[in-house]
CSV table of C-alpha atoms and ligand atoms in Angstrom, one decimal:
chain,number,residue,atom,x,y,z
A,1010,MET,CA,97.5,94.5,126.6
A,1011,SER,CA,95.1,98.4,126.8
A,1012,VAL,CA,94.4,98.1,123.9
A,1013,SER,CA,90.2,99.1,123.1
A,1014,ALA,CA,88.2,96.3,122.1
A,1015,ASP,CA,85.1,98.3,121.0
A,1016,HIS,CA,84.8,100.5,118.3
A,1017,TRP,CA,86.2,104.3,117.9
A,1018,ILE,CA,83.4,106.5,115.9
A,1019,GLY,CA,82.8,109.6,115.9
A,1020,GLY,CA,85.4,110.9,118.4
A,1021,GLU,CA,84.4,108.1,121.1
A,1022,ARG,CA,84.9,104.9,122.2
A,1023,VAL,CA,81.2,103.2,121.8
A,1024,ALA,CA,80.8,99.4,122.8
A,1025,SER,CA,78.5,96.5,121.3
A,1026,PRO,CA,76.5,94.4,123.4
A,1027,GLN,CA,77.8,90.8,121.7
A,1028,ARG,CA,81.2,90.4,121.5
A,1029,PHE,CA,83.9,87.8,119.6
A,1030,THR,CA,87.1,86.3,120.6
A,1031,ASP,CA,90.5,87.5,119.3
A,1032,LEU,CA,92.6,85.8,118.8
A,1033,SER,CA,96.5,84.8,118.7
A,1034,PRO,CA,98.2,82.3,115.7
A,1035,ILE,CA,101.1,82.0,118.0
A,1036,ASP,CA,99.6,79.8,120.6
A,1037,GLU,CA,95.6,80.0,119.7
A,1038,GLN,CA,94.8,82.3,123.0
A,1039,PRO,CA,92.5,84.5,123.4
A,1040,ILE,CA,93.4,88.0,123.9
A,1041,ALA,CA,91.0,90.6,123.4
A,1042,GLU,CA,86.7,91.0,123.2
A,1043,ILE,CA,86.1,92.2,120.4
A,1044,SER,CA,83.2,94.8,119.6
A,1045,ARG,CA,81.4,93.7,117.3
A,1046,GLY,CA,79.3,95.1,114.8
A,1047,GLY,CA,76.6,95.7,111.6
A,1048,ALA,CA,74.0,97.8,110.5
A,1049,ARG,CA,73.7,99.5,113.8
A,1050,GLU,CA,78.0,100.2,114.1
A,1051,ALA,CA,78.0,101.2,110.4
A,1052,ALA,CA,76.0,103.1,110.0
A,1053,GLN,CA,76.4,104.9,112.8
A,1054,ALA,CA,80.4,105.2,111.8
A,1055,VAL,CA,78.8,106.4,108.5
A,1056,ALA,CA,76.3,109.5,110.0
A,1057,ALA,CA,78.9,110.8,111.7
A,1058,ALA,CA,81.8,110.8,108.9
A,1059,ARG,CA,79.2,112.7,107.0
A,1060,LYS,CA,79.0,115.2,109.1
A,1061,ALA,CA,82.6,115.5,110.4
A,1062,PHE,CA,82.7,115.8,106.4
A,1063,PRO,CA,82.4,119.3,105.1
A,1064,ALA,CA,84.9,120.9,107.8
A,1065,TRP,CA,87.9,118.5,106.5
A,1066,ALA,CA,86.8,118.8,102.9
A,1067,ARG,CA,87.7,122.6,103.8
A,1068,THR,CA,90.4,122.9,106.3
A,1069,SER,CA,93.6,123.6,103.7
A,1070,LYS,CA,96.2,121.3,102.8
A,1071,GLU,CA,98.9,122.6,105.3
A,1072,GLU,CA,96.8,122.2,108.3
A,1073,ARG,CA,95.7,118.3,107.0
A,1074,ALA,CA,99.9,117.7,105.5
A,1075,ARG,CA,100.2,119.1,109.2
A,1076,LEU,CA,97.8,116.9,110.5
A,1077,LEU,CA,98.8,113.4,108.8
A,1078,HIS,CA,102.5,114.5,109.7
A,1079,ALA,CA,101.4,114.4,113.3
A,1080,ILE,CA,99.6,110.6,112.9
A,1081,ALA,CA,103.1,109.9,111.8
A,1082,ASP,CA,104.5,110.5,115.0
A,1083,GLY,CA,102.1,108.9,116.8
A,1084,VAL,CA,103.4,104.9,115.0
A,1085,ASP,CA,107.3,106.0,115.4
A,1086,LYS,CA,106.8,107.2,118.3
A,1087,ARG,CA,104.6,104.5,119.5
A,1088,ALA,CA,106.8,101.6,116.6
A,1089,ASP,CA,107.7,98.8,119.5
A,1090,GLU,CA,103.9,98.3,120.9
A,1091,LEU,CA,102.6,98.4,117.7
A,1092,ALA,CA,104.8,95.8,116.2
A,1093,ASN,CA,104.1,93.5,120.1
A,1094,VAL,CA,100.6,93.5,119.5
A,1095,GLU,CA,100.0,93.9,115.6
A,1096,THR,CA,102.3,89.9,116.1
A,1097,ARG,CA,100.4,88.8,118.9
A,1098,ASP,CA,97.9,89.9,116.7
A,1099,ASN,CA,98.7,87.9,113.2
A,1100,GLY,CA,101.5,86.2,114.0
A,1101,ALA,CA,103.4,87.7,111.9
A,1102,LEU,CA,106.9,88.6,112.7
A,1103,LEU,CA,108.3,90.2,115.1
A,1104,ARG,CA,111.4,91.1,112.8
A,1105,SER,CA,109.3,92.3,109.7
A,1106,HIS,CA,106.8,94.6,112.0
A,1107,LEU,CA,109.9,96.3,113.9
A,1108,ARG,CA,112.3,97.4,111.1
A,1109,GLY,CA,110.0,97.1,107.8
A,1110,VAL,CA,106.5,97.5,108.3
A,1111,MET,CA,105.9,99.6,111.2
A,1112,PRO,CA,108.3,102.6,109.6
A,1113,ARG,CA,106.6,102.3,105.9
A,1114,VAL,CA,102.6,102.6,108.5
A,1115,ALA,CA,104.7,106.6,108.9
A,1116,HIS,CA,105.8,106.9,105.7
A,1117,ASN,CA,102.0,106.3,104.9
A,1118,PHE,CA,101.1,109.6,106.3
A,1119,ARG,CA,103.7,111.5,106.2
A,1120,PHE,CA,104.2,110.5,102.3
A,1121,PHE,CA,101.0,111.8,101.4
A,1122,ALA,CA,101.5,114.4,103.6
A,1123,ASP,CA,103.7,115.1,101.1
A,1124,TRP,CA,102.0,114.5,97.7
A,1125,LEU,CA,99.5,116.8,98.6
A,1126,LEU,CA,101.0,119.7,99.0
A,1127,GLY,CA,103.1,119.5,96.0
A,1128,LEU,CA,100.4,118.1,94.1
A,1129,GLY,CA,99.4,120.5,90.7
A,1130,HIS,CA,96.7,122.0,89.3
A,1131,ASP,CA,96.5,121.6,85.3
A,1132,ASP,CA,95.6,124.8,83.9
A,1133,PHE,CA,94.5,124.8,79.7
A,1134,GLU,CA,93.5,127.0,78.2
A,1135,THR,CA,90.9,127.6,74.7
A,1136,ARG,CA,89.8,130.6,73.1
A,1137,GLY,CA,90.6,132.9,75.7
A,1138,HIS,CA,88.1,130.7,78.2
A,1139,THR,CA,90.7,128.9,80.9
A,1140,ASN,CA,90.2,125.2,82.1
A,1141,HIS,CA,91.4,124.6,86.0
A,1142,VAL,CA,91.4,121.3,87.0
A,1143,SER,CA,91.0,120.5,91.0
A,1144,TRP,CA,90.8,118.2,93.2
A,1145,ASP,CA,87.5,118.1,95.3
A,1146,PRO,CA,87.8,115.8,98.1
A,1147,ALA,CA,84.9,112.7,97.4
A,1148,GLY,CA,83.3,112.8,100.6
A,1149,VAL,CA,83.4,109.9,102.7
A,1150,CYS,CA,85.4,106.5,102.2
A,1151,ALA,CA,84.6,103.0,103.4
A,1152,LEU,CA,87.9,100.8,103.7
A,1153,ILE,CA,87.8,97.1,103.9
A,1154,THR,CA,90.6,95.7,105.3
A,1155,PRO,CA,92.1,92.0,105.4
A,1156,TRP,CA,94.6,90.7,108.9
A,1157,ASN,CA,97.3,89.0,106.5
A,1158,ALA,CA,99.2,93.0,107.1
A,1159,PRO,CA,96.7,94.6,109.0
A,1160,LEU,CA,98.2,98.6,109.7
A,1161,MET,CA,100.0,98.1,106.1
A,1162,LEU,CA,97.4,98.6,104.1
A,1163,ALA,CA,95.0,99.9,106.3
A,1164,THR,CA,97.1,103.0,106.6
A,1165,TRP,CA,98.4,102.6,102.3
A,1166,LYS,CA,94.8,103.9,102.2
A,1167,ILE,CA,93.2,105.7,104.9
A,1168,ALA,CA,96.4,108.6,104.4
A,1169,PRO,CA,95.7,109.8,100.9
A,1170,ALA,CA,91.5,109.9,101.7
A,1171,LEU,CA,92.5,112.0,104.5
A,1172,ALA,CA,95.0,113.6,102.5
A,1173,ALA,CA,92.6,114.2,99.9
A,1174,GLY,CA,89.9,115.9,102.5
A,1175,ASN,CA,87.7,112.6,102.7
A,1176,THR,CA,86.6,111.9,106.5
A,1177,VAL,CA,87.0,107.4,106.6
A,1178,VAL,CA,85.2,104.4,107.7
A,1179,LEU,CA,87.6,101.7,108.5
A,1180,LYS,CA,86.4,98.2,108.3
A,1181,PRO,CA,89.4,95.8,109.7
A,1182,ALA,CA,89.4,91.6,108.7
A,1183,GLU,CA,87.5,89.9,112.3
A,1184,TRP,CA,91.3,88.8,113.2
A,1185,SER,CA,93.3,91.4,113.4
A,1186,PRO,CA,91.4,94.3,114.5
A,1187,LEU,CA,94.0,95.8,116.6
A,1188,THR,CA,96.4,98.0,115.4
A,1189,ALA,CA,93.6,99.2,114.0
A,1190,SER,CA,92.4,100.1,117.0
A,1191,ILE,CA,95.6,101.6,118.5
A,1192,LEU,CA,95.7,103.7,115.5
A,1193,ALA,CA,92.2,105.4,116.3
A,1194,ASP,CA,93.6,106.9,120.1
A,1195,ILE,CA,96.7,108.6,117.7
A,1196,THR,CA,95.0,109.8,115.3
A,1197,ALA,CA,92.8,111.7,118.5
A,1198,GLU,CA,96.1,112.5,120.0
A,1199,ALA,CA,97.2,114.1,116.2
A,1200,GLY,CA,94.1,116.5,116.7
A,1201,LEU,CA,92.1,114.7,114.1
A,1202,PRO,CA,89.2,116.0,114.3
A,1203,ASP,CA,86.3,113.5,115.6
A,1204,GLY,CA,84.9,111.7,113.2
A,1205,VAL,CA,87.3,112.4,110.1
A,1206,PHE,CA,88.6,108.7,111.4
A,1207,ASN,CA,85.9,105.9,112.3
A,1208,VAL,CA,86.8,102.3,112.4
A,1209,VAL,CA,84.1,99.7,112.8
A,1210,GLN,CA,85.4,96.1,113.9
A,1211,GLY,CA,83.0,93.1,113.1
A,1212,PHE,CA,82.5,90.4,110.7
A,1213,GLY,CA,82.9,91.0,107.4
A,1214,ALA,CA,79.5,89.4,106.2
A,1215,GLU,CA,78.0,92.0,109.4
A,1216,ALA,CA,79.8,96.0,109.8
A,1217,GLY,CA,81.1,94.8,105.9
A,1218,ALA,CA,78.6,94.1,104.2
A,1219,ALA,CA,77.0,97.1,106.0
A,1220,LEU,CA,79.1,99.9,105.2
A,1221,VAL,CA,79.5,99.2,101.5
A,1222,ASP,CA,75.7,98.9,100.7
A,1223,ASN,CA,75.4,102.4,102.7
A,1224,PRO,CA,74.6,104.4,100.3
A,1225,ASP,CA,76.3,107.4,102.4
A,1226,ILE,CA,79.4,106.1,101.5
A,1227,SER,CA,81.5,108.2,98.2
A,1228,ARG,CA,84.2,106.2,97.3
A,1229,ILE,CA,85.0,102.1,98.9
A,1230,SER,CA,88.7,100.5,98.5
A,1231,PHE,CA,88.7,96.8,99.3
A,1232,THR,CA,91.4,94.3,99.8
A,1233,GLY,CA,91.0,90.8,100.2
A,1234,SER,CA,89.5,87.5,98.4
A,1235,VAL,CA,87.8,87.7,94.7
A,1236,PRO,CA,84.7,86.1,96.4
A,1237,THR,CA,84.0,89.2,99.6
A,1238,ALA,CA,85.5,91.4,96.5
A,1239,ARG,CA,82.7,89.8,94.0
A,1240,LEU,CA,79.9,91.0,96.9
A,1241,ILE,CA,81.5,93.9,97.4
A,1242,GLY,CA,81.5,94.8,93.7
A,1243,ALA,CA,77.4,94.0,93.4
A,1244,ALA,CA,76.8,96.4,95.9
A,1245,ALA,CA,78.5,98.7,94.9
A,1246,ALA,CA,77.0,98.8,91.8
A,1247,ARG,CA,73.5,98.8,93.4
A,1248,HIS,CA,74.2,102.9,94.7
A,1249,LEU,CA,77.8,103.3,91.6
A,1250,THR,CA,80.3,103.9,94.2
A,1251,PRO,CA,83.1,103.8,93.0
A,1252,VAL,CA,85.2,100.8,94.0
A,1253,SER,CA,88.5,99.8,94.3
A,1254,LEU,CA,90.1,96.9,95.0
A,1255,GLU,CA,93.7,94.7,95.7
A,1256,LEU,CA,93.0,90.5,95.0
A,1257,GLY,CA,94.3,88.2,95.3
A,1258,GLY,CA,97.3,86.5,93.3
A,1259,LYS,CA,98.5,84.1,91.8
A,1260,SER,CA,102.4,85.4,90.6
A,1261,PRO,CA,104.9,83.6,88.5
A,1262,LEU,CA,109.0,83.4,89.9
A,1263,LEU,CA,110.5,83.0,85.7
A,1264,VAL,CA,114.1,81.8,86.2
A,1265,MET,CA,115.6,82.7,83.4
A,1266,ARG,CA,119.4,79.8,81.7
A,1267,ASP,CA,121.2,82.8,82.8
A,1268,ALA,CA,119.9,83.5,85.6
A,1269,ASP,CA,122.5,85.0,88.9
A,1270,LEU,CA,121.0,81.6,90.6
A,1271,ASP,CA,122.0,83.0,93.9
A,1272,LEU,CA,120.2,85.7,93.8
A,1273,ALA,CA,117.4,82.4,92.3
A,1274,VAL,CA,117.2,80.7,95.6
A,1275,ASP,CA,117.3,84.6,98.0
A,1276,LEU,CA,114.5,85.3,95.5
A,1277,ALA,CA,112.4,82.2,95.5
A,1278,VAL,CA,112.6,81.8,99.9
A,1279,GLU,CA,111.3,85.8,100.1
A,1280,GLN,CA,108.0,84.3,99.0
A,1281,TYR,CA,107.8,82.5,102.5
A,1282,ASP,CA,107.6,85.3,103.4
A,1283,ASN,CA,104.4,86.1,106.6
A,1284,ALA,CA,104.0,82.3,106.0
A,1285,GLY,CA,103.4,82.4,102.3
A,1286,GLN,CA,100.7,85.2,104.1
A,1287,VAL,CA,101.6,87.6,101.3
A,1288,CYS,CA,98.8,88.7,97.5
A,1289,LEU,CA,101.7,89.5,96.2
A,1290,ALA,CA,104.1,85.9,96.7
A,1291,CYS,CA,105.1,84.3,93.6
A,1292,THR,CA,104.2,81.6,94.6
A,1293,ARG,CA,104.3,79.1,90.4
A,1294,LEU,CA,108.4,79.5,90.4
A,1295,LEU,CA,108.9,79.0,86.4
A,1296,VAL,CA,112.7,77.7,85.9
A,1297,ALA,CA,114.4,77.1,83.4
A,1298,GLU,CA,115.4,72.7,82.7
A,1299,GLU,CA,119.7,74.3,81.7
A,1300,VAL,CA,119.6,75.3,84.8
A,1301,ALA,CA,116.3,73.4,87.6
A,1302,GLY,CA,118.6,70.6,88.9
A,1303,GLU,CA,121.1,72.4,90.2
A,1304,PHE,CA,118.1,75.4,91.5
A,1305,THR,CA,115.7,73.2,93.0
A,1306,GLU,CA,118.6,71.5,95.2
A,1307,ARG,CA,119.8,74.7,95.9
A,1308,LEU,CA,116.6,76.3,97.2
A,1309,VAL,CA,115.6,72.5,99.3
A,1310,GLU,CA,118.4,72.9,101.3
A,1311,ARG,CA,117.9,77.2,101.5
A,1312,ILE,CA,113.9,75.9,102.2
A,1313,LYS,CA,115.8,72.9,104.5
A,1314,ALA,CA,117.1,75.5,107.1
A,1315,LEU,CA,114.3,78.4,107.3
A,1316,ARG,CA,114.0,79.2,111.5
A,1317,GLN,CA,110.1,77.6,111.8
A,1318,GLY,CA,109.0,79.4,115.6
A,1319,ASP,CA,107.5,82.2,117.9
A,1320,PRO,CA,106.9,84.7,115.4
A,1321,ARG,CA,108.3,87.2,118.6
A,1322,ASP,CA,112.3,85.2,118.3
A,1323,LEU,CA,113.9,87.6,116.1
A,1324,ALA,CA,115.8,84.6,115.0
A,1325,THR,CA,112.5,83.3,113.6
A,1326,ASP,CA,111.9,82.9,110.0
A,1327,ILE,CA,108.6,81.9,109.5
A,1328,GLY,CA,105.6,82.0,111.6
A,1329,PRO,CA,102.4,80.4,112.4
A,1330,GLN,CA,98.9,80.8,110.5
A,1331,ILE,CA,97.3,83.4,110.8
A,1332,HIS,CA,93.8,80.9,111.7
A,1333,ARG,CA,92.7,77.1,112.3
A,1334,LYS,CA,90.1,77.7,109.4
A,1335,GLN,CA,93.1,79.2,107.2
A,1336,PHE,CA,95.3,76.2,108.8
A,1337,ASP,CA,92.3,74.3,107.5
A,1338,LYS,CA,92.9,75.1,104.1
A,1339,ILE,CA,95.9,75.6,102.7
A,1340,ASP,CA,96.9,71.6,104.6
A,1341,GLY,CA,93.4,70.5,102.3
A,1342,PHE,CA,96.0,72.5,99.4
A,1343,VAL,CA,99.0,70.3,99.7
A,1344,GLN,CA,96.5,66.6,100.8
A,1345,ARG,CA,94.3,67.1,97.6
A,1346,ALA,CA,97.8,67.5,95.6
A,1347,VAL,CA,99.7,64.9,97.3
A,1348,ALA,CA,96.5,62.1,96.8
A,1349,GLU,CA,97.1,63.3,92.9
A,1350,GLY,CA,100.7,62.3,93.3
A,1351,ALA,CA,102.3,66.1,93.3
A,1352,ARG,CA,106.1,65.7,95.0
A,1353,ALA,CA,106.7,67.3,97.6
A,1354,VAL,CA,110.6,67.8,98.4
A,1355,ALA,CA,110.8,70.6,101.0
A,1356,GLY,CA,107.7,70.3,104.1
A,1357,GLY,CA,104.3,69.1,103.4
A,1358,GLY,CA,102.8,69.0,106.4
A,1359,PRO,CA,101.9,70.1,110.1
A,1360,ASN,CA,105.0,71.8,112.3
A,1361,ALA,CA,102.7,70.8,114.6
A,1362,GLU,CA,105.7,70.4,118.4
A,1363,LEU,CA,105.3,74.4,116.9
A,1364,GLY,CA,101.8,74.1,118.1
A,1365,GLY,CA,98.7,74.6,116.1
A,1366,LEU,CA,99.6,76.9,113.3
A,1367,TYR,CA,102.6,76.2,112.4
A,1368,TYR,CA,103.2,74.7,108.3
A,1369,ARG,CA,106.1,73.8,106.8
A,1370,PRO,CA,107.0,75.5,103.9
A,1371,THR,CA,106.8,73.5,101.6
A,1372,LEU,CA,107.6,73.4,97.8
A,1373,PHE,CA,106.3,71.8,95.0
A,1374,THR,CA,108.1,69.3,92.0
A,1375,GLU,CA,104.9,67.8,90.0
A,1376,PRO,CA,102.3,69.6,90.8
A,1377,SER,CA,98.2,68.9,90.5
A,1378,LYS,CA,96.7,71.2,88.1
A,1379,GLU,CA,94.5,72.5,91.5
A,1380,LEU,CA,97.9,74.1,93.0
A,1381,LEU,CA,98.7,75.5,90.0
A,1382,ARG,CA,95.2,77.5,89.0
A,1383,GLU,CA,94.4,78.4,93.3
A,1384,GLU,CA,95.3,81.2,95.8
A,1385,VAL,CA,96.8,78.6,98.4
A,1386,PHE,CA,98.1,82.0,100.9
A,1387,GLY,CA,100.2,79.9,102.5
A,1388,PRO,CA,103.8,78.9,102.2
A,1389,VAL,CA,103.7,76.5,99.8
A,1390,LEU,CA,105.0,77.4,95.7
A,1391,THR,CA,105.1,74.4,93.1
A,1392,LEU,CA,107.9,74.3,90.5
A,1393,GLN,CA,107.4,74.3,86.9
A,1394,THR,CA,110.2,74.2,84.4
A,1395,PHE,CA,110.5,75.1,80.9
A,1396,SER,CA,112.8,74.9,77.5
A,1397,SER,CA,111.8,78.1,75.4
A,1398,GLU,CA,111.7,81.8,76.2
A,1399,GLU,CA,108.0,81.4,74.7
A,1400,GLN,CA,106.2,78.5,77.4
A,1401,ALA,CA,108.0,80.5,79.3
A,1402,VAL,CA,106.0,83.8,79.2
A,1403,ALA,CA,103.0,81.1,78.3
A,1404,MET,CA,102.8,79.8,81.6
A,1405,ALA,CA,103.3,83.2,83.3
A,1406,ASN,CA,100.4,83.8,82.0
A,1407,ASP,CA,98.3,80.9,82.1
A,1408,THR,CA,96.4,81.5,85.3
A,1409,SER,CA,93.1,84.4,86.3
A,1410,TYR,CA,95.3,86.3,87.6
A,1411,GLY,CA,97.2,89.7,87.2
A,1412,LEU,CA,98.7,91.1,89.7
A,1413,ASP,CA,102.8,90.9,89.5
A,1414,ALA,CA,105.6,88.8,88.1
A,1415,LEU,CA,109.1,88.7,89.4
A,1416,VAL,CA,111.9,87.6,87.0
A,1417,VAL,CA,115.6,86.4,87.6
A,1418,THR,CA,117.9,86.9,84.0
A,1419,THR,CA,121.0,88.8,83.9
A,1420,SER,CA,120.6,89.8,80.6
A,1421,GLU,CA,118.8,92.9,80.5
A,1422,GLU,CA,117.6,93.0,76.7
A,1423,ARG,CA,116.2,89.7,77.2
A,1424,ALA,CA,114.5,92.0,80.3
A,1425,ARG,CA,113.2,94.0,77.6
A,1426,ARG,CA,111.0,92.0,75.6
A,1427,LEU,CA,110.2,90.5,78.1
A,1428,THR,CA,108.0,92.1,80.5
A,1429,PRO,CA,105.5,93.3,78.2
A,1430,GLN,CA,104.5,90.2,78.1
A,1431,LEU,CA,103.6,89.7,81.6
A,1432,VAL,CA,100.4,90.3,81.8
A,1433,ALA,CA,101.0,91.7,85.2
A,1434,GLY,CA,100.1,94.9,87.4
A,1435,THR,CA,103.9,94.8,88.7
A,1436,VAL,CA,107.1,93.6,87.3
A,1437,TRP,CA,110.2,92.6,89.8
A,1438,VAL,CA,113.2,91.6,87.6
A,1439,ASN,CA,116.2,90.7,89.4
A,1440,CYS,CA,114.1,92.5,93.2
A,1441,PHE,CA,111.5,92.1,94.5
A,1442,PHE,CA,109.2,94.6,97.3
A,1443,VAL,CA,111.1,96.8,96.0
A,1444,ARG,CA,108.7,100.6,95.7
A,1445,ASP,CA,109.0,104.0,94.8
A,1446,LEU,CA,105.3,104.6,96.6
A,1447,ARG,CA,104.6,107.6,93.6
A,1448,ALA,CA,104.4,104.3,91.5
A,1449,PRO,CA,101.7,102.5,90.8
A,1450,PHE,CA,99.8,99.4,92.8
A,1451,GLY,CA,97.0,97.3,91.7
A,1452,GLY,CA,96.0,94.0,90.0
A,1453,SER,CA,95.1,92.5,86.9
A,1454,ARG,CA,92.2,90.1,84.9
A,1455,ASP,CA,90.9,88.6,89.1
A,1456,SER,CA,94.1,90.8,90.7
A,1457,GLY,CA,91.8,93.4,90.6
A,1458,ILE,CA,90.8,97.3,89.7
A,1459,GLY,CA,92.0,100.5,89.5
A,1460,ARG,CA,95.7,101.3,90.9
A,1461,GLU,CA,96.7,103.5,93.6
A,1462,GLY,CA,99.9,104.9,94.6
A,1463,GLY,CA,101.1,108.7,94.3
A,1464,ASN,CA,98.2,110.4,91.9
A,1465,TRP,CA,96.9,106.8,91.2
A,1466,SER,CA,96.0,107.2,95.0
A,1467,PHE,CA,94.4,110.9,94.2
A,1468,ASP,CA,92.2,110.1,91.3
A,1469,PHE,CA,90.9,108.0,93.3
A,1470,TYR,CA,89.7,108.6,96.1
A,1471,CYS,CA,89.0,112.5,94.5
A,1472,ASP,CA,86.2,113.7,93.1
A,1473,VAL,CA,88.3,115.5,90.0
A,1474,LYS,CA,86.4,118.9,88.7
A,1475,ASN,CA,87.3,120.8,86.1
A,1476,THR,CA,86.8,124.3,85.7
A,1477,VAL,CA,86.0,126.5,82.9
A,1478,SER,CA,85.2,130.3,83.1
A,1479,ALA,CA,84.7,132.3,80.2
A,1480,PRO,CA,87.4,135.4,79.7
A,1481,TRP,CA,86.9,138.0,82.5
A,1482,VAL,CA,86.2,141.7,80.9
A,1483,ARG,CA,86.1,145.0,82.8
B,1692,ADP,P1,89.2,85.8,103.4
B,1692,ADP,O1,88.8,84.9,103.6
B,1692,ADP,O2,91.3,86.0,103.8
B,1692,ADP,O3,89.3,86.7,105.8
B,1692,ADP,P2,88.5,88.5,102.7
B,1692,ADP,O4,87.7,88.5,102.1
B,1692,ADP,O5,86.4,87.5,103.2
B,1692,ADP,O6,89.5,87.3,102.9
B,1692,ADP,O7,88.0,89.2,103.4
B,1692,ADP,C1,89.2,90.7,103.8
B,1692,ADP,C2,88.4,92.0,105.0
B,1692,ADP,O8,86.4,92.1,103.8
B,1692,ADP,C3,88.3,91.4,106.1
B,1692,ADP,O9,87.8,93.3,106.6
B,1692,ADP,C4,86.7,91.0,106.1
B,1692,ADP,O10,86.2,91.3,107.3
B,1692,ADP,C5,85.5,91.9,105.2
B,1692,ADP,N1,85.0,91.0,104.6
B,1692,ADP,C6,84.1,89.6,104.4
B,1692,ADP,N2,83.2,89.7,103.4
B,1692,ADP,C7,82.7,91.0,103.2
B,1692,ADP,C8,81.3,91.2,103.4
B,1692,ADP,N3,80.3,90.3,102.7
B,1692,ADP,N4,81.7,92.6,102.5
B,1692,ADP,C9,82.0,93.5,103.4
B,1692,ADP,N5,83.4,93.0,103.4
B,1692,ADP,C10,83.5,91.9,103.2
């Protein structure tokens, strides 16, 4: 693999004296020795981004859009390599990387390039005075991203930040650092000026913490866990830096008594995608008691038929968990639930024949309190029944999170009645994971602060300005 293991700062590779080992979840073997950045590298990257900012902010939006399209072309050209490296690095399915993820990565750049060109300006008039509203670039953006969908989530932030005329310092997750490094090469090949995009590798508590505590940062966008979000929020508060937080979930999937059960089972099985390491996963299945027996039986059959194995095999449905720590955390949740009397009707433990990090897709009926409350971030679903719509809504909202909710029903009227009552940034009705990038994305309650997507992204990554002009008199 010819991926640089060093930082990308000011258009150059920068190495740190200390390194950390990047392991592949497929076999827990080392794949790279990555430069371990800290305060020094974070400061260096912010300085480079700051230096590059004035010229990039002045670059015409047509030229910025052209460069973003050139980056997208570079992603398309190297999509196979990116997909293979990402699978080796984070263990997610090669099939998904090839078919869904890498095309979406390129699309993130194209979408925000085109959005920039189409961005209108509001003008208001009061007593002959015009109020001209403009979207000014904010400055240097610190982007902190997780390991479950590394390049997809990073580019979802990088593309609007750059489109808006900002410069960027990205700190990818230490468990999946590689594709960000390839992206740095792609941006250089595309002709992005030095310092406009920078990557600092390293641990969250070192490189990440130093980055978000830098007073020259104008925006922080973070996707990750709630405890880390609280630390980042505290750093942002010290400098009054606007922050966008996209966090976890414990989302409900409601199967109403009139649901199409084939569809309901398909949608429930999708919640095991990426071995359950998806913030949007609707892991609490809430099923009308009239259909619960049949639904459970069919679902268990489907879970047992899932093909678990090497994520590079295109026939595999479910691969390994990302890391030993995450694997042990998941197993801890499962073992404590079993000890409390929860019943696993599918899975319930490791699939050790395949390797160290493969966990069987698991379904609990009569789940423990902890399982219902805490985000597992693994292939573990719970199933509970309800006897009325009112109870379904109460159970759905009985969580500290509010990222998304999924309703399966054949009644449009029921859907219209239910969806406004659900606390969630996204409500899916008879579908999952299909979203227009013009629409807002984000969470309520502990699932986050702010929304990104379309104008919501520009709102966040720009300083919105109102220029009021008196009438011009000759
Ligand atoms: P997880 O626990 O699932 O790994 P985290 O929220 O800890 O999720 O990690 C998401 C991203 O946040 C990673 O890039 C990680 O390095 C980074 N991170 C972790 N701790 C901090 C911190 N204190 N400050 C800034 N970034 C951090």
